mmCIF file of C-alpha atoms and ligand atoms in Angstrom:
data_model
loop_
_atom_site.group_PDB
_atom_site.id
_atom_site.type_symbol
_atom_site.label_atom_id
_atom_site.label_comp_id
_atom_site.label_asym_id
_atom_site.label_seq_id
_atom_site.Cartn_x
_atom_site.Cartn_y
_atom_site.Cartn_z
ATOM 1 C CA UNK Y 1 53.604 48.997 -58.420
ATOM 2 C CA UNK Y 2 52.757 48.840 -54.514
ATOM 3 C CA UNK Y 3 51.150 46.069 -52.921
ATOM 4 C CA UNK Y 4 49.939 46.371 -49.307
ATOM 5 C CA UNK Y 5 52.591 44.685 -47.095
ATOM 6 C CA UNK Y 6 50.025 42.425 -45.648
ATOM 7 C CA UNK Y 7 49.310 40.987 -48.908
ATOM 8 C CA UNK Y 8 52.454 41.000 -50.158
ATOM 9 C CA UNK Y 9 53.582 38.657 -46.923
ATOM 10 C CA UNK Y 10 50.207 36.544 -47.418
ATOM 11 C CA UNK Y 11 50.279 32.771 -48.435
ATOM 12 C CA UNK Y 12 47.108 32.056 -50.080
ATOM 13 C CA UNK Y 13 45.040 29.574 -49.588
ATOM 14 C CA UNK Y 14 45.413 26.854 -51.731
ATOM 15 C CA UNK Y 15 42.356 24.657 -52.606
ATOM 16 C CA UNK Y 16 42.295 20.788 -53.549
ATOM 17 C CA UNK Y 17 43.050 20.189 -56.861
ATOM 18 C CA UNK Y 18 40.990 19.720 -59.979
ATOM 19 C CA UNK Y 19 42.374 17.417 -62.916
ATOM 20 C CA UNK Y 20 41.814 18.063 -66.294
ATOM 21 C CA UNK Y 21 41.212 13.964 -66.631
ATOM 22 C CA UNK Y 22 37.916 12.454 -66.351
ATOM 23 C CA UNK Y 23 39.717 9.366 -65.519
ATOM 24 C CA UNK Y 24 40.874 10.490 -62.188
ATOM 25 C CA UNK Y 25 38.864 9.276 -58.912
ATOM 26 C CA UNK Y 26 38.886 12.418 -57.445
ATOM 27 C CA UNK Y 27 38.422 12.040 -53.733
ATOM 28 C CA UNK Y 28 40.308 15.305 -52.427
ATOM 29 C CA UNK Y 29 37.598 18.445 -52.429
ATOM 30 C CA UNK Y 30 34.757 16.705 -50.734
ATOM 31 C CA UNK Y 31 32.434 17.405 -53.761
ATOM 32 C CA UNK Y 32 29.113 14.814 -54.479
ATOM 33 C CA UNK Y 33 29.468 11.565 -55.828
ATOM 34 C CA UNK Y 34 26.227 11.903 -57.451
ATOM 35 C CA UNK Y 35 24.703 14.462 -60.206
ATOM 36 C CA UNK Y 36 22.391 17.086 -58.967
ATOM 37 C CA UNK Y 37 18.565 16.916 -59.119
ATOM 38 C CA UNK Y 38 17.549 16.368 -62.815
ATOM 39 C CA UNK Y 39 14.807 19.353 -62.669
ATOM 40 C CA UNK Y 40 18.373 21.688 -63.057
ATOM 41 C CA UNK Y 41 18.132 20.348 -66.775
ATOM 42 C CA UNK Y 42 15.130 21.444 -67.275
ATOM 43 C CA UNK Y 43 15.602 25.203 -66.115
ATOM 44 C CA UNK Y 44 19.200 25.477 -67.706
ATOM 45 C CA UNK Y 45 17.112 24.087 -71.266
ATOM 46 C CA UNK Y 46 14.768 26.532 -71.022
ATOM 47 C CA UNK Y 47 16.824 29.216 -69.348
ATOM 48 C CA UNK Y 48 15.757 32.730 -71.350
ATOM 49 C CA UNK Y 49 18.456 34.471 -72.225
ATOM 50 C CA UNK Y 50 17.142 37.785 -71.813
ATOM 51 C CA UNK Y 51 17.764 37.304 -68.043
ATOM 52 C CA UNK Y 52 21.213 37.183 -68.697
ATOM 53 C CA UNK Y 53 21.142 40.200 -71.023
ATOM 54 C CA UNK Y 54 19.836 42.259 -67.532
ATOM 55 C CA UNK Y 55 21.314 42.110 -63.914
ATOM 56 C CA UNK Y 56 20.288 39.470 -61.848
ATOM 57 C CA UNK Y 57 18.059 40.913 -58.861
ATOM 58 C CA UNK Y 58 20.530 41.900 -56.527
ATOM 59 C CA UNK Y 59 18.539 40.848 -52.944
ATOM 60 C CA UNK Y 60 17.835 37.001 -54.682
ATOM 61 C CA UNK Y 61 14.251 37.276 -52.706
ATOM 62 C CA UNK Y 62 12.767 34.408 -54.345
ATOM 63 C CA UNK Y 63 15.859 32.641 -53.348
ATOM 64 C CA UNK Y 64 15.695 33.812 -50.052
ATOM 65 C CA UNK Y 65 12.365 33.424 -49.622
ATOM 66 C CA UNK Y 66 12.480 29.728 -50.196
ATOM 67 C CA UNK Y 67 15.508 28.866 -48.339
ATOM 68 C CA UNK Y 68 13.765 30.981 -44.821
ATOM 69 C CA UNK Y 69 11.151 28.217 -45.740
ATOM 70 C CA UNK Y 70 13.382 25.043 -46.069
ATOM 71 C CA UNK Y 71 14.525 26.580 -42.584
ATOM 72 C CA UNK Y 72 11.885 27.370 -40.818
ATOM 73 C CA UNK Y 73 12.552 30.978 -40.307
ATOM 74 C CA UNK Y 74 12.183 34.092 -42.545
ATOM 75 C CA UNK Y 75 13.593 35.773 -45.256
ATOM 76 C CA UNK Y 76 15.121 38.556 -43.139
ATOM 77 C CA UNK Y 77 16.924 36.066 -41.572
ATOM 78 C CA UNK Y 78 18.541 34.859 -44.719
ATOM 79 C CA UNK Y 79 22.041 36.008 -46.577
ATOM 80 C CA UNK Y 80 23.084 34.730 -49.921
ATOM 81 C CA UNK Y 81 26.692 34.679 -50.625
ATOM 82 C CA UNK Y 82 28.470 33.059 -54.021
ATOM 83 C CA UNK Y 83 29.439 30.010 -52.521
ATOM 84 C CA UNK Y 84 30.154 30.060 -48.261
ATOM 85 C CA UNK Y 85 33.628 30.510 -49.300
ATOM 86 C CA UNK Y 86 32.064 34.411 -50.283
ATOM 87 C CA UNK Y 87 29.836 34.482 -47.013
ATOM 88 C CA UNK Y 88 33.317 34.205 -44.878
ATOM 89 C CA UNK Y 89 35.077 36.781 -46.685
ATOM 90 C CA UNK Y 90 32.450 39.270 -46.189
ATOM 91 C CA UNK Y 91 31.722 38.203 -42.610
ATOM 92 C CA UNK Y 92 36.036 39.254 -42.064
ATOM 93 C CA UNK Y 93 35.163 42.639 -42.728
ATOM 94 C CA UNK Y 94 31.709 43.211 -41.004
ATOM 95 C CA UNK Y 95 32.234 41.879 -38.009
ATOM 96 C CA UNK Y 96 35.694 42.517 -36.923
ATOM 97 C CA UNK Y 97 38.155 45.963 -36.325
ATOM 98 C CA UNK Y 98 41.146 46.506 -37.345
ATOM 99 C CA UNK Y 99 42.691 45.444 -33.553
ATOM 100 C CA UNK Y 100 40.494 42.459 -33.478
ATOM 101 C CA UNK Y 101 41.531 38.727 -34.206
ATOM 102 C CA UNK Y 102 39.594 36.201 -35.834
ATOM 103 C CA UNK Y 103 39.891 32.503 -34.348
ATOM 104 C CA UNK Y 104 38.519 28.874 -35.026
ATOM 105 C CA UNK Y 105 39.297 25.444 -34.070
ATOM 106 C CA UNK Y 106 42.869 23.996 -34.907
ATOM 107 C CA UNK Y 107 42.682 22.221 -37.241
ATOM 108 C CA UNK Y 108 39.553 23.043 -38.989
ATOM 109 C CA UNK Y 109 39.322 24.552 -42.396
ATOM 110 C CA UNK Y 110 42.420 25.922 -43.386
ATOM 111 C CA UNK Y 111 40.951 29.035 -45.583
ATOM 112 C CA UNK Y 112 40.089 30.652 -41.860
ATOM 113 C CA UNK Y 113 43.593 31.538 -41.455
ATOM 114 C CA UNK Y 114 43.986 32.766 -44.537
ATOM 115 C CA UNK Y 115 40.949 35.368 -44.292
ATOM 116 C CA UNK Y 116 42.194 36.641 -41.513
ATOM 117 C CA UNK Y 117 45.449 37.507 -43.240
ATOM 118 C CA UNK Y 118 43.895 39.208 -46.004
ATOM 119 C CA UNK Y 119 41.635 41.379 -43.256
ATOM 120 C CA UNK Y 120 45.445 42.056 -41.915
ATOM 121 C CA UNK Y 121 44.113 40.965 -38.055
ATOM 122 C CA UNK Y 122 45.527 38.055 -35.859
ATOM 123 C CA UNK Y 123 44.797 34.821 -36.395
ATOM 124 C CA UNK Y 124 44.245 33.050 -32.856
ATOM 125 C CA UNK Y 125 44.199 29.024 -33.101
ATOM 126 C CA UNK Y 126 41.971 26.713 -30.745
ATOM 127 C CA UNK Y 127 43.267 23.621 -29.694
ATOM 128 C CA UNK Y 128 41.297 20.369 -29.971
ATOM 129 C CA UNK Y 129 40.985 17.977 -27.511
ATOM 130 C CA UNK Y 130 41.982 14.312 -27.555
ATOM 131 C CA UNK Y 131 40.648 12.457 -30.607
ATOM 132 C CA UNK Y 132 40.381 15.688 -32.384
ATOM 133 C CA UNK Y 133 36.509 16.761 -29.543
ATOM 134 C CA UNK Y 134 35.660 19.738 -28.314
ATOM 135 C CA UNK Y 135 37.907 21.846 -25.971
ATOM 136 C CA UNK Y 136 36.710 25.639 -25.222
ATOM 137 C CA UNK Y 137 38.079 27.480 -27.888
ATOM 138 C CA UNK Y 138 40.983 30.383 -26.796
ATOM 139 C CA UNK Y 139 39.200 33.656 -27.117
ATOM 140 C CA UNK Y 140 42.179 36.332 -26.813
ATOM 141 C CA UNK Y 141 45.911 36.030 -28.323
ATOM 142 C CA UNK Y 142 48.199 37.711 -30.057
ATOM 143 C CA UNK Y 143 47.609 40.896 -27.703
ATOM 144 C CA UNK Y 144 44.035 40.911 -29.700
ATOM 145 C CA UNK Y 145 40.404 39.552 -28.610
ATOM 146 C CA UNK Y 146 38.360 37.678 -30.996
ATOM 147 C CA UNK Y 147 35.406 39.321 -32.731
ATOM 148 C CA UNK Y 148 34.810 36.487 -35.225
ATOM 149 C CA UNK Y 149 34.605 32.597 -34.235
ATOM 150 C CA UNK Y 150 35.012 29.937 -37.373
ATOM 151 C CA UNK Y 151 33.096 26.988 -36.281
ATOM 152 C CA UNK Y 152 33.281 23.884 -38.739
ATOM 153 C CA UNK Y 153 30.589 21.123 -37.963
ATOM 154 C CA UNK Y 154 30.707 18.361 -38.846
ATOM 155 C CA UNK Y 155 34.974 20.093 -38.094
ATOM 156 C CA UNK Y 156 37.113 19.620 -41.701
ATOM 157 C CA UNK Y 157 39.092 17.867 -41.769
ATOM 158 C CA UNK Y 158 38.682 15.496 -39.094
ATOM 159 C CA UNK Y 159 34.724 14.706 -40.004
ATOM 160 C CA UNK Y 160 33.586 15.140 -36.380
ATOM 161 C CA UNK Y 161 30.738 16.322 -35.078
ATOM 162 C CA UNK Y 162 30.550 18.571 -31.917
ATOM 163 C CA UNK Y 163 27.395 18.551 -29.867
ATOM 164 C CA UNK Y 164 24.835 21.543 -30.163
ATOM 165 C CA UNK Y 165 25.131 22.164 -26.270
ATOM 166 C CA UNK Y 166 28.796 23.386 -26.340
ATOM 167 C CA UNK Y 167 28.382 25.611 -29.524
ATOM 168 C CA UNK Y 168 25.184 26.785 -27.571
ATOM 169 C CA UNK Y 169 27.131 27.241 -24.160
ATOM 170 C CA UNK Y 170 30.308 28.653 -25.676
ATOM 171 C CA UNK Y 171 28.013 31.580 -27.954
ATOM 172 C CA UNK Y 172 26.145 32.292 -24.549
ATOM 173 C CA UNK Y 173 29.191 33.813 -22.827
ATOM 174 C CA UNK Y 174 31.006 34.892 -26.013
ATOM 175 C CA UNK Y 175 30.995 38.740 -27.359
ATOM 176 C CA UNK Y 176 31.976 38.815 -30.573
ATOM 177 C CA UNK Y 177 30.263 36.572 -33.536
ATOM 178 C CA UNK Y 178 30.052 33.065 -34.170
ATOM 179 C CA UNK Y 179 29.383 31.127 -37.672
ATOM 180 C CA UNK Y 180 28.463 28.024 -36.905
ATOM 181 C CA UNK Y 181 30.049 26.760 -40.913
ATOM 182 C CA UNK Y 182 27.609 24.045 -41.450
ATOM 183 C CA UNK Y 183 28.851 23.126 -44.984
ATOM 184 C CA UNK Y 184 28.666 19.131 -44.778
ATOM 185 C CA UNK Y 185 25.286 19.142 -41.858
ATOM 186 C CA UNK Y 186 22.940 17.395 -44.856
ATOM 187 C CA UNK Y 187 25.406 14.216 -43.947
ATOM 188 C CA UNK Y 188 25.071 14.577 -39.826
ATOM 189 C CA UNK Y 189 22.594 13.348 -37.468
ATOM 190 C CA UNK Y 190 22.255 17.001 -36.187
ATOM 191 C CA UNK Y 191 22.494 20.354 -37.395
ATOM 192 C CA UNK Y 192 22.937 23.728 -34.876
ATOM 193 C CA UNK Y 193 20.143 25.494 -37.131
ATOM 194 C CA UNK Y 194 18.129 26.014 -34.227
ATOM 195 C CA UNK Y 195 20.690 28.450 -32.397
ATOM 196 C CA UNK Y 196 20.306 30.933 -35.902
ATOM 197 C CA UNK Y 197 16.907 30.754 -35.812
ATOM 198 C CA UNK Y 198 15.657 31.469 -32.633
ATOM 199 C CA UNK Y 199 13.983 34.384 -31.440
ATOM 200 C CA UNK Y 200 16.039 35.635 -28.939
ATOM 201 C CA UNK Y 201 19.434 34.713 -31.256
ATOM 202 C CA UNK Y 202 21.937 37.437 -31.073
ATOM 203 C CA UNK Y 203 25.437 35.978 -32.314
ATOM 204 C CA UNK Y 204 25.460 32.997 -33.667
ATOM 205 C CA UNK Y 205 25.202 32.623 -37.946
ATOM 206 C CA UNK Y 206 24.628 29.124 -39.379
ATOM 207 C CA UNK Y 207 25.974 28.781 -43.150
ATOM 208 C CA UNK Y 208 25.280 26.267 -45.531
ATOM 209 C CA UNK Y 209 26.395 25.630 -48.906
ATOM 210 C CA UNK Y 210 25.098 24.185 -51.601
ATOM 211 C CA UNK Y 211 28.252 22.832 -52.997
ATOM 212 C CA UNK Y 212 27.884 19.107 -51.207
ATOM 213 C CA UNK Y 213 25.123 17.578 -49.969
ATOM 214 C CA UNK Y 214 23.161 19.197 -53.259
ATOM 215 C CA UNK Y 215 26.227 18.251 -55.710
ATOM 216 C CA UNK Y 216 26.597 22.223 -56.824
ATOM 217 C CA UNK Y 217 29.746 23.002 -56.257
ATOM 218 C CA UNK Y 218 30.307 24.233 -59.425
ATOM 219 C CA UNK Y 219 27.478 26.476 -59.188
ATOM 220 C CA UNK Y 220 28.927 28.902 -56.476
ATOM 221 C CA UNK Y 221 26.417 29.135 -53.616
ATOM 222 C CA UNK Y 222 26.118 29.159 -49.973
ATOM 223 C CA UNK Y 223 24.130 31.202 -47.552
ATOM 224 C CA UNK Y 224 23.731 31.585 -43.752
ATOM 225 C CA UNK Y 225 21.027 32.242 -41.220
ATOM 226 C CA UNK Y 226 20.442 34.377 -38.622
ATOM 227 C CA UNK Y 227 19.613 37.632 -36.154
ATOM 228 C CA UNK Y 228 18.662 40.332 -38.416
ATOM 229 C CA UNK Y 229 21.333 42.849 -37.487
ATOM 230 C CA UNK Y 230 24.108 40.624 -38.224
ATOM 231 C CA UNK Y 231 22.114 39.699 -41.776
ATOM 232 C CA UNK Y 232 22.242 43.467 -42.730
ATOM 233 C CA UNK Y 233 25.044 44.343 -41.897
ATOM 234 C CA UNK Y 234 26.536 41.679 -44.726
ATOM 235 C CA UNK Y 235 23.828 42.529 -46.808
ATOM 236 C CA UNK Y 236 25.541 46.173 -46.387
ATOM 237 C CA UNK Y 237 28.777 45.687 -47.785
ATOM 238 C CA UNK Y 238 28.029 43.122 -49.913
ATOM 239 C CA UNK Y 239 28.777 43.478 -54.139
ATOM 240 C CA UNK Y 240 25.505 44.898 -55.707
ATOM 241 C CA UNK Y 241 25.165 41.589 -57.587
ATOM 242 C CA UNK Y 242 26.935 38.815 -56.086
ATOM 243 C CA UNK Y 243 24.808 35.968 -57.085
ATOM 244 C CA UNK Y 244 24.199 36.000 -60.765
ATOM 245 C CA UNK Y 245 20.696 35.007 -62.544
ATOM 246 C CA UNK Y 246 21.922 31.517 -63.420
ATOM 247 C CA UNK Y 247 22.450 30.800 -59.891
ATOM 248 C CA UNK Y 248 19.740 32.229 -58.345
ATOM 249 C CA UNK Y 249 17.373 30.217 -61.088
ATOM 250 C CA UNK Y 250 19.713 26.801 -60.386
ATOM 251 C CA UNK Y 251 19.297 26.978 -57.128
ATOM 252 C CA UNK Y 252 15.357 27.602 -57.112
ATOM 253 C CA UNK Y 253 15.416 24.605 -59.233
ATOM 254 C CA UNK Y 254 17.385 22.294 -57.007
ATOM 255 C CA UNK Y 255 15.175 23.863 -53.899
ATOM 256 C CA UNK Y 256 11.931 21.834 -55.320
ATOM 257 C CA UNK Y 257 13.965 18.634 -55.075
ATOM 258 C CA UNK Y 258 15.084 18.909 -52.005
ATOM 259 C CA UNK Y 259 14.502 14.872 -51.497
ATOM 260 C CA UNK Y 260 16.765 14.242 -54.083
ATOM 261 C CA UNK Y 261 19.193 16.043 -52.277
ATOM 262 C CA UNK Y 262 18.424 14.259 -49.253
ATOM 263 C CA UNK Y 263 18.160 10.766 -50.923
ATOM 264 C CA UNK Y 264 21.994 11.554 -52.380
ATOM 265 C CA UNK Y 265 23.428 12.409 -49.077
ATOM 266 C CA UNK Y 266 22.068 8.931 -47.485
ATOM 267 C CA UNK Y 267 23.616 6.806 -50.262
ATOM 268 C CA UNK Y 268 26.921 8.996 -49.134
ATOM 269 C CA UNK Y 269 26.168 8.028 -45.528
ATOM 270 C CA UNK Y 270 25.596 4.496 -46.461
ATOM 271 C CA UNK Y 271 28.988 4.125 -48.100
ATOM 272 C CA UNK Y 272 30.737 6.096 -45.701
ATOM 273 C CA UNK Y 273 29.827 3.418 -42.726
ATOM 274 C CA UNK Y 274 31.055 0.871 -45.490
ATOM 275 C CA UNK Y 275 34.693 2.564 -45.929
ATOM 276 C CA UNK Y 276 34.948 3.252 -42.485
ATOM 277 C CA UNK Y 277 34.968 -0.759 -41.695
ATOM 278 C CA UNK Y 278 36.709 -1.127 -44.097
ATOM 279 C CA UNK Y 279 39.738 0.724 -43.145
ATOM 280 C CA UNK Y 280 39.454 -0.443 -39.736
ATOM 281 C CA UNK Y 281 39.819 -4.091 -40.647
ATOM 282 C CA UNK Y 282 43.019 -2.897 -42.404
ATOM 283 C CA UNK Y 283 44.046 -1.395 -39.080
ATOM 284 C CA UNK Y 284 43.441 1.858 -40.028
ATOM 285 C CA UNK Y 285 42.392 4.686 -37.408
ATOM 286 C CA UNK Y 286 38.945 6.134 -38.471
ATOM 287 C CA UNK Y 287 36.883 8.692 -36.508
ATOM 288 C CA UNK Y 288 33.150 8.565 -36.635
ATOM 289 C CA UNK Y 289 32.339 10.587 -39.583
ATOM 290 C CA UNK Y 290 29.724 12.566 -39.956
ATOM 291 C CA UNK Y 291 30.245 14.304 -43.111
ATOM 292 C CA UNK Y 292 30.910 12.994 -46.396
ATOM 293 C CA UNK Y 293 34.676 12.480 -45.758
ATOM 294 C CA UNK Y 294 36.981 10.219 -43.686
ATOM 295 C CA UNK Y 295 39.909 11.135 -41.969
ATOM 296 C CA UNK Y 296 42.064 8.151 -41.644
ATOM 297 C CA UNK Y 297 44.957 7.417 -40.166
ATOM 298 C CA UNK Y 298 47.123 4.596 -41.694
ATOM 299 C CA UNK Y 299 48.654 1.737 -39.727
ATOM 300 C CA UNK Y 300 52.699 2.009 -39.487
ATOM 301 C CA UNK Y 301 54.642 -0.210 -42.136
ATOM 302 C CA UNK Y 302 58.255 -1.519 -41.561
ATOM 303 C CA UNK Y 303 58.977 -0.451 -45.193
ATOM 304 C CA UNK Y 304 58.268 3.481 -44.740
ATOM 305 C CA UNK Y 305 61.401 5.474 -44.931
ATOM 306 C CA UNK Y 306 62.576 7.044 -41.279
ATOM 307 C CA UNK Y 307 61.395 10.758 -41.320
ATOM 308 C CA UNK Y 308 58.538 9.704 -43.819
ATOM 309 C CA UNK Y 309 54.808 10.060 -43.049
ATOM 310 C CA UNK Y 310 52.784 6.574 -44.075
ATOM 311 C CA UNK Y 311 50.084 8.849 -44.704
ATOM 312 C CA UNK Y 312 52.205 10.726 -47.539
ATOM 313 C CA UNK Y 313 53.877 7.895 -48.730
ATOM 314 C CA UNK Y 314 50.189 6.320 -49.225
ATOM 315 C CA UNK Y 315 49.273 9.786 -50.983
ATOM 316 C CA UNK Y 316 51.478 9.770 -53.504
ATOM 317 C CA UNK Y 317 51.294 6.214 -54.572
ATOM 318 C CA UNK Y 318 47.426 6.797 -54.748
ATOM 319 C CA UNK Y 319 48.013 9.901 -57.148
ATOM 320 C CA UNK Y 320 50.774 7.681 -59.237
ATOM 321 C CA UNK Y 321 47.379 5.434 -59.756
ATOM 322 C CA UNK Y 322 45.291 8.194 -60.646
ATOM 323 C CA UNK Y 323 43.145 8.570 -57.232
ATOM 324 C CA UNK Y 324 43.697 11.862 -55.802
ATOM 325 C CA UNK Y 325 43.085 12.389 -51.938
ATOM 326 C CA UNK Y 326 43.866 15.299 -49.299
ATOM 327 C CA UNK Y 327 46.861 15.126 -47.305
ATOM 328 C CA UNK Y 328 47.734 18.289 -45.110
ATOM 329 C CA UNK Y 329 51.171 18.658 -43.528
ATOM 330 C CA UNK Y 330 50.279 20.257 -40.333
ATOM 331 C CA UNK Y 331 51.585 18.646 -37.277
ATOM 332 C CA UNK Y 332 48.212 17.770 -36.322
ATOM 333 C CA UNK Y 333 47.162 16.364 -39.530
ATOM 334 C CA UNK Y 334 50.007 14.491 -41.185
ATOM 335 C CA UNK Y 335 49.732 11.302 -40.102
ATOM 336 C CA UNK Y 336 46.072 11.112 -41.786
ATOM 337 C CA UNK Y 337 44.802 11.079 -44.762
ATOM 338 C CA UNK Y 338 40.897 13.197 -45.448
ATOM 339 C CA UNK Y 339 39.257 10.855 -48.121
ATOM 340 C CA UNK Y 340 35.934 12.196 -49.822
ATOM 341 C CA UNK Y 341 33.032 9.200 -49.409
ATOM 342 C CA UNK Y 342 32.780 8.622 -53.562
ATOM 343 C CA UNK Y 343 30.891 6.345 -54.969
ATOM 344 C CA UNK Y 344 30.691 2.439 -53.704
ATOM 345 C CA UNK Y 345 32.932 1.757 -57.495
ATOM 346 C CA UNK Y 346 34.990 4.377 -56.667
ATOM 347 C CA UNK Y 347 35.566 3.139 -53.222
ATOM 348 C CA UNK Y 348 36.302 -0.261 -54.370
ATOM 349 C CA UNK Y 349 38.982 0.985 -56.824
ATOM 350 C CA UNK Y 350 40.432 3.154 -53.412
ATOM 351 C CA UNK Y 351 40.620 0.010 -51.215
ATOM 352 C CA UNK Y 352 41.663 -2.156 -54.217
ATOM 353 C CA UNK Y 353 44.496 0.789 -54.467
ATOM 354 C CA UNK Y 354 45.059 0.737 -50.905
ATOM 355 C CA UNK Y 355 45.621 -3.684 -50.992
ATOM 356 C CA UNK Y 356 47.986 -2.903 -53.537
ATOM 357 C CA UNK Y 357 50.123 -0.122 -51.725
ATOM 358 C CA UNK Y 358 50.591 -2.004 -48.521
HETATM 359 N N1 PMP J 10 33.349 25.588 -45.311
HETATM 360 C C1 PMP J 10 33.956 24.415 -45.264
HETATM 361 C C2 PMP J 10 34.185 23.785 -43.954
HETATM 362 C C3 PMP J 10 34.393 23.802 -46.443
HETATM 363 O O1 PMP J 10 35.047 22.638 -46.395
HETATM 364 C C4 PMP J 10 34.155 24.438 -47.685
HETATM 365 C C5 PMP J 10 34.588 23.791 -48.973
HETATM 366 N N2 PMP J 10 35.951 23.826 -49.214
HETATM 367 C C6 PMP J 10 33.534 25.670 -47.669
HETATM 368 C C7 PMP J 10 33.109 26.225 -46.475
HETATM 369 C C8 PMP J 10 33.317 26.450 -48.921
HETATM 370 O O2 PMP J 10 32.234 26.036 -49.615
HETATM 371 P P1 PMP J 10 31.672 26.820 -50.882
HETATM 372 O O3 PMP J 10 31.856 25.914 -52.018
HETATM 373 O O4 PMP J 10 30.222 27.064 -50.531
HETATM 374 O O5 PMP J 10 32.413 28.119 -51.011
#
C-alpha cells in the first residue's frame, strides 16, 4: 500500500458533531432551527422513481436556470456543486498550480486549510484586525503567491460582516481568484452578489449554500456565481453527475418558496439580537452577528482552574447537560465560544444552562 506523502502527513478536517440523540440541543454546526419549506413534502411524496432508476442530468439546467433568476444574472453564470463544501474542493484544483498557495482570513473556516493540504500547496494565513475586522489579507508566503483567496462573509467563526468596498478594493488589485463564501448572507444586511454578477467581473466567485438559511443541510447543495471563464473551467473538471436527481428536484422545490426561506432566517435574526443581550447582561463579549451564530466570549470566573480556558470549561459542562456548542482551540479562538442562534426554547434552555454553570 502507498499513500501520497502529502496525504499521509494531512490532518483532516474535522466537522461539528452530530448526535445520535434527538434530545440533544444541538447548537455546534450552524444548521436551521426551523424545517424547510413544506412544498419539499410534496415533491419527495410524489417523487417518480424512474428518475432515480436513470442519471440525474448532469448540467442541473433547470436548477441553474432558476437560481441565475433568484440572482439576477444568467445561467452561464451559475455552478452547482454538492454542498459549497464540493464547490471549494473543485475550485483547489482549477484555479491554482502546483507552486501556488491558497490563503484566507485567520481565523475563518477551518476546512480552507485543510483543502489546501490535500491540493499539496501552501497554506498562507491572513491576520485579522482588532475585534476580529478587516485587515488586507497577506497575498505571498511560504516562498509561494496566492492564486486562490477564501473569503467567509458574514467570517466563521467570528459572525462578522466585512463591508462590500474592501472585498471590492482588495479583488481590484488582486491576480489570482477570489470566492467571496457567502454561506450564512440570507442572515446579513448585505450580500457581495453584486461583485459576481457584474458585467465587467473577472475574479471574484460568490457561493451560497443551501444548507442554512434554507434548512437543507442534509440535502448537499451549494453553488456559486460568476464570470463565465471561471464557471467553466469548474464545470470542466467537475464529476459527470455531482448533484443527484433528488437534489436537483429538492432544491427546485425549495426555490418556489423562497419567502419561507426568507421568513425562517428573520425569526433566526430576531432571536439572535435576543441572545446577544442576553449574554451581554451576563458580561459576556458578543460581536455584532450577522449570521446565524454568536461568537461569545465568556466573562473570567475566580473558580476556573489556572491554565484553563472559561470558554472550555463552559463547553464541557454544556455537553455534560446535553447542549452541544463549538469551541476551537486556536490561539485566536479559545477564549470564545461559536453558538448556533436555535430556537427561542432552545435558547432559553442554553441561558438557563449557562445560570446554572456560573
Ligand atoms: N462555508 C462556510 C463558511 C461554512 O461554515 C460551511 C458549513 N460548514 C460551508 C461553507 C459548507 O457548506 P455546505 O453544507 O454547503 O457544504
Amino acid at each position: 500500500m502507498r499513500i501520497a506523502r502529502h496525504v499521509e502527513a494531512l490532518t483532516p478536517y474535522t466537522p461539528g458533531e452530530q448526535p445520535k440523540s434527538r434530545s440533544v440541543i444541538k447548537l455546534n454546526t450552524n444548521e436551521n432551527p426551523y424545517p424547510p419549506s413544506p412544498r419539499i413534502t410534496e415533491v419527495l411524496n410524489g417523487f417518480d422513481l424512474d428518475r432515480l432508476r436513470r442519471y440525474p442530468d448532469p448540467n442541473f439546467a433547470e436548477l441553474r436556470a432558476r437560481l441565475a433568476e433568484l440572482n439576477g444574472t444568467v445561467p452561464e453564470r451559475i455552478f452547482v456543486g454538492n454542498g459549497s463544501d464540493e464547490v471549494l474542493s473543485l475550485a483547489a484544483r482549477a484555479f491554482v498550480e502546483d507552486d501556488e498557495a491558497i490563503g484566507s482570513f485567520d481565523p475563518s473556516y477551518s476546512l480552507y486549510k485543510t483543502l489546501a493540504a490535500i491540493r499539496n500547496v501552501p497554506f498562507v494565513p491572513s491576520p485579522l484586525g482588532p475585534g476580529f475586522t478587516w485587515a488586507e489579507p497577506v497575498t505571498t508566503g511560504a516562498n509561494a503567491k496566492v492564486a486562490l483567496f477564501l473569503l467567509t462573509n458574514p467570517n466563521a467563526p467570528t459572525s462578522i460582516l466585512y463591508p462590500e468596498e474592501n472585498i471590492r478594493a482588495f479583488a481590484a488589485k488582486f491576480p489570482g481568484v477570489v470566492i467571496v463564501d457567502e454561506a450564512y448572507a440570507d442572515f446579513a444586511d448585505h450580500n457581495c452578489m453584486a461583485l459576481a454578477t457584474a458585467a465587467d467581473a473577472t475574479n471574484v466567485l460568490v457561493m451560497r449554500t443551501f444548507s442554512k438559511s434554507f434548512s437543507l443541510a442534509g440535502l448537499r447543495l451549494g453553488y456559486c456565481v460568476g464570470p463565465e471563464p471561471l464557471i467553466e473551467a469548474l464545470y470542466k473538471i467537475k464529476d459527470s453527475y455531482n448533484v443527484d436527481a433528488l437534489a436537483q428536484a429538492v432544491a427546485l422545490a425549495a426555490l418556489t418558496d423562497v419567502d419561507w426561506m426568507r421568513s425562517s432566517a428573520a425569526k433566526v435574526a430576531t432571536t439572535r439580537a435576543r441572545m446577544a443581550e442576553e449574554l451581554r447582561r451576563r458580561g459576556w463579549d458578543v460581536p455584532n452577528s450577522q449570521s446565524n451564530f454568536l461568537f461569545a466570549k465568556p466573562p473570567a470566573h475566580a473558580g476556573t482552574p489556572a491554565g484553563v480556558e472559561r470558554a472550555a470549561e463552559i463547553f464541557e459542562a454544556l455537553r455534560a447537560r446535553q447542549i452541544f456548542v463549538r469551541y476551537f482551540t486556536y490561539p485566536e479562538t479559545k477564549d470564545r465560544l461559536r453558538i448556533t442562534v436555535g430556537t427561542d426554547a432552545e435558547m432559553d434552555a442554553f441561558l438557563k444552562a449557562i445560570d446554572e454553570i456560573a
